[in-house]
């Protein structure tokens, strides 16, 4: 009888808690759903960044190849104009214009290379996480 009277009120308080336990369970489920949704969003964002940087790196690699070809063509045109100048068929202004074209093309090539390296660097950071330099050996 003593055990009954000592457990009885505690058991009654647990059973008739006014819905506090069910509310706590629902709160825990809602928190779990919120954390799960945040994790999924983080994963989707990371995958989108990787895909964007892969696409950018591929497009910039193609643009770099085209710019290399343009630079080579400008250099060949400069060689032709310099030969014409030496032969006396064109003025030096034509040589200057061809040199300007070559330098502009080279600058564009450097710009494309820089943008491509930036995209690859961002891709490596997205895939591998933080980038830390190794200590000198």
Coordinates of C-alpha atoms in Angstrom, one line a residue:
X1 CA 0.0 0.0 0.0
X2 CA 2.8 2.4 0.7
X3 CA 4.3 1.8 -2.7
X4 CA 0.9 2.4 -4.3
X5 CA 0.4 5.7 -2.5
X6 CA 3.9 6.9 -3.3
X7 CA 3.8 6.0 -7.0
X8 CA 0.1 6.9 -7.5
X9 CA 0.5 10.7 -7.5
X10 CA 3.7 10.6 -9.6
X11 CA 2.0 8.3 -12.1
X12 CA -1.1 10.5 -12.2
X13 CA 1.1 13.6 -12.7
X14 CA 2.8 11.9 -15.6
X15 CA -0.4 10.8 -17.3
X16 CA -2.3 14.0 -16.8
X17 CA 0.4 16.5 -17.7
X18 CA -1.9 18.7 -19.8
X19 CA -0.3 17.7 -23.1
X20 CA 3.2 19.0 -22.2
X21 CA 4.8 15.7 -23.4
X22 CA 3.1 15.7 -26.7
X23 CA 4.0 19.4 -27.2
X24 CA 7.6 18.6 -26.4
X25 CA 7.6 15.8 -28.9
X26 CA 6.1 18.0 -31.6
X27 CA 8.6 20.7 -30.8
X28 CA 11.5 18.2 -31.2
X29 CA 10.0 17.0 -34.5
X30 CA 9.7 20.6 -35.8
X31 CA 13.3 21.3 -34.8
X32 CA 14.5 18.2 -36.6
X33 CA 12.6 19.1 -39.7
X34 CA 14.1 22.6 -39.6
X35 CA 17.6 21.3 -39.2
X36 CA 17.1 18.8 -42.0
X37 CA 15.8 21.5 -44.3
X38 CA 18.7 23.7 -43.5
X39 CA 21.2 20.9 -44.2
X40 CA 19.5 20.1 -47.5
X41 CA 19.6 23.7 -48.6
X42 CA 23.3 23.8 -47.7
X43 CA 24.0 20.7 -49.8
X44 CA 22.0 22.0 -52.7
X45 CA 23.8 25.3 -52.6
X46 CA 27.2 23.6 -52.5
X47 CA 26.2 21.4 -55.5
X48 CA 25.0 24.5 -57.4
X49 CA 28.3 26.3 -56.8
X50 CA 30.3 23.3 -57.9
X51 CA 28.2 23.0 -61.1
X52 CA 28.4 26.7 -61.8
X53 CA 32.2 26.7 -61.4
X54 CA 32.6 23.6 -63.5
X55 CA 30.6 25.3 -66.3
X56 CA 32.5 28.5 -66.0
X57 CA 35.9 26.7 -66.1
X58 CA 34.9 24.7 -69.2
X59 CA 33.6 27.8 -71.0
X60 CA 36.7 29.8 -70.1
X61 CA 39.0 27.0 -71.2
X62 CA 37.2 27.1 -74.6
X63 CA 37.4 30.9 -74.6
X64 CA 41.1 30.7 -73.8
X65 CA 41.8 28.4 -76.7
X66 CA 40.0 30.8 -79.1
X67 CA 41.9 33.8 -77.7
X68 CA 45.2 31.9 -78.2
X69 CA 44.3 31.4 -81.8
X70 CA 43.4 35.1 -82.2
X71 CA 46.7 36.1 -80.6
X72 CA 48.6 33.8 -83.0
X73 CA 46.7 35.3 -85.9
X74 CA 47.4 38.8 -84.8
X75 CA 51.1 37.9 -84.4
X76 CA 51.2 36.5 -88.0
X77 CA 49.5 39.7 -89.2
X78 CA 52.1 41.7 -87.4
X79 CA 54.9 39.7 -89.0
X80 CA 53.4 40.3 -92.5
X81 CA 53.0 44.1 -91.9
X82 CA 56.6 44.3 -90.6
X83 CA 57.8 42.6 -93.7
X84 CA 55.8 44.9 -95.9
X85 CA 57.2 47.9 -93.9
X86 CA 60.8 46.6 -94.5
X87 CA 60.0 46.3 -98.2
X88 CA 58.7 49.8 -98.2
X89 CA 55.1 49.1 -99.3
X90 CA 53.3 50.3 -96.1
X91 CA 53.9 53.0 -93.6
X92 CA 55.0 52.6 -90.0
X93 CA 51.5 53.5 -88.9
X94 CA 50.3 50.1 -90.1
X95 CA 53.0 48.4 -88.0
X96 CA 51.9 50.4 -85.0
X97 CA 48.3 49.3 -85.6
X98 CA 49.3 45.7 -85.9
X99 CA 51.4 45.9 -82.7
X100 CA 48.4 47.4 -80.9
X101 CA 46.3 44.6 -82.1
X102 CA 48.8 42.0 -80.8
X103 CA 49.2 43.6 -77.4
X104 CA 45.4 43.9 -77.0
X105 CA 45.0 40.3 -77.9
X106 CA 47.7 39.3 -75.5
X107 CA 46.0 41.3 -72.7
X108 CA 42.7 39.6 -73.5
X109 CA 44.4 36.2 -73.3
X110 CA 45.9 37.1 -69.9
X111 CA 42.4 38.3 -68.7
X112 CA 40.8 35.0 -69.8
X113 CA 43.5 33.0 -68.1
X114 CA 43.0 34.9 -64.9
X115 CA 39.3 34.5 -64.9
X116 CA 39.7 30.7 -65.6
X117 CA 42.1 30.3 -62.8
X118 CA 39.8 32.2 -60.5
X119 CA 36.9 29.8 -61.5
X120 CA 39.1 26.7 -61.0
X121 CA 40.2 28.1 -57.6
X122 CA 36.6 28.6 -56.5
X123 CA 35.8 25.1 -57.8
X124 CA 38.6 23.6 -55.7
X125 CA 37.4 25.4 -52.6
X126 CA 33.8 24.2 -53.2
X127 CA 34.9 20.6 -53.7
X128 CA 37.7 20.3 -51.1
X129 CA 36.6 22.8 -48.5
X130 CA 39.2 25.1 -47.0
X131 CA 42.5 25.6 -48.8
X132 CA 45.5 25.7 -46.5
X133 CA 49.1 26.1 -47.7
X134 CA 51.4 23.4 -46.5
X135 CA 54.2 24.5 -44.2
X136 CA 57.6 24.8 -45.8
X137 CA 59.6 21.6 -45.7

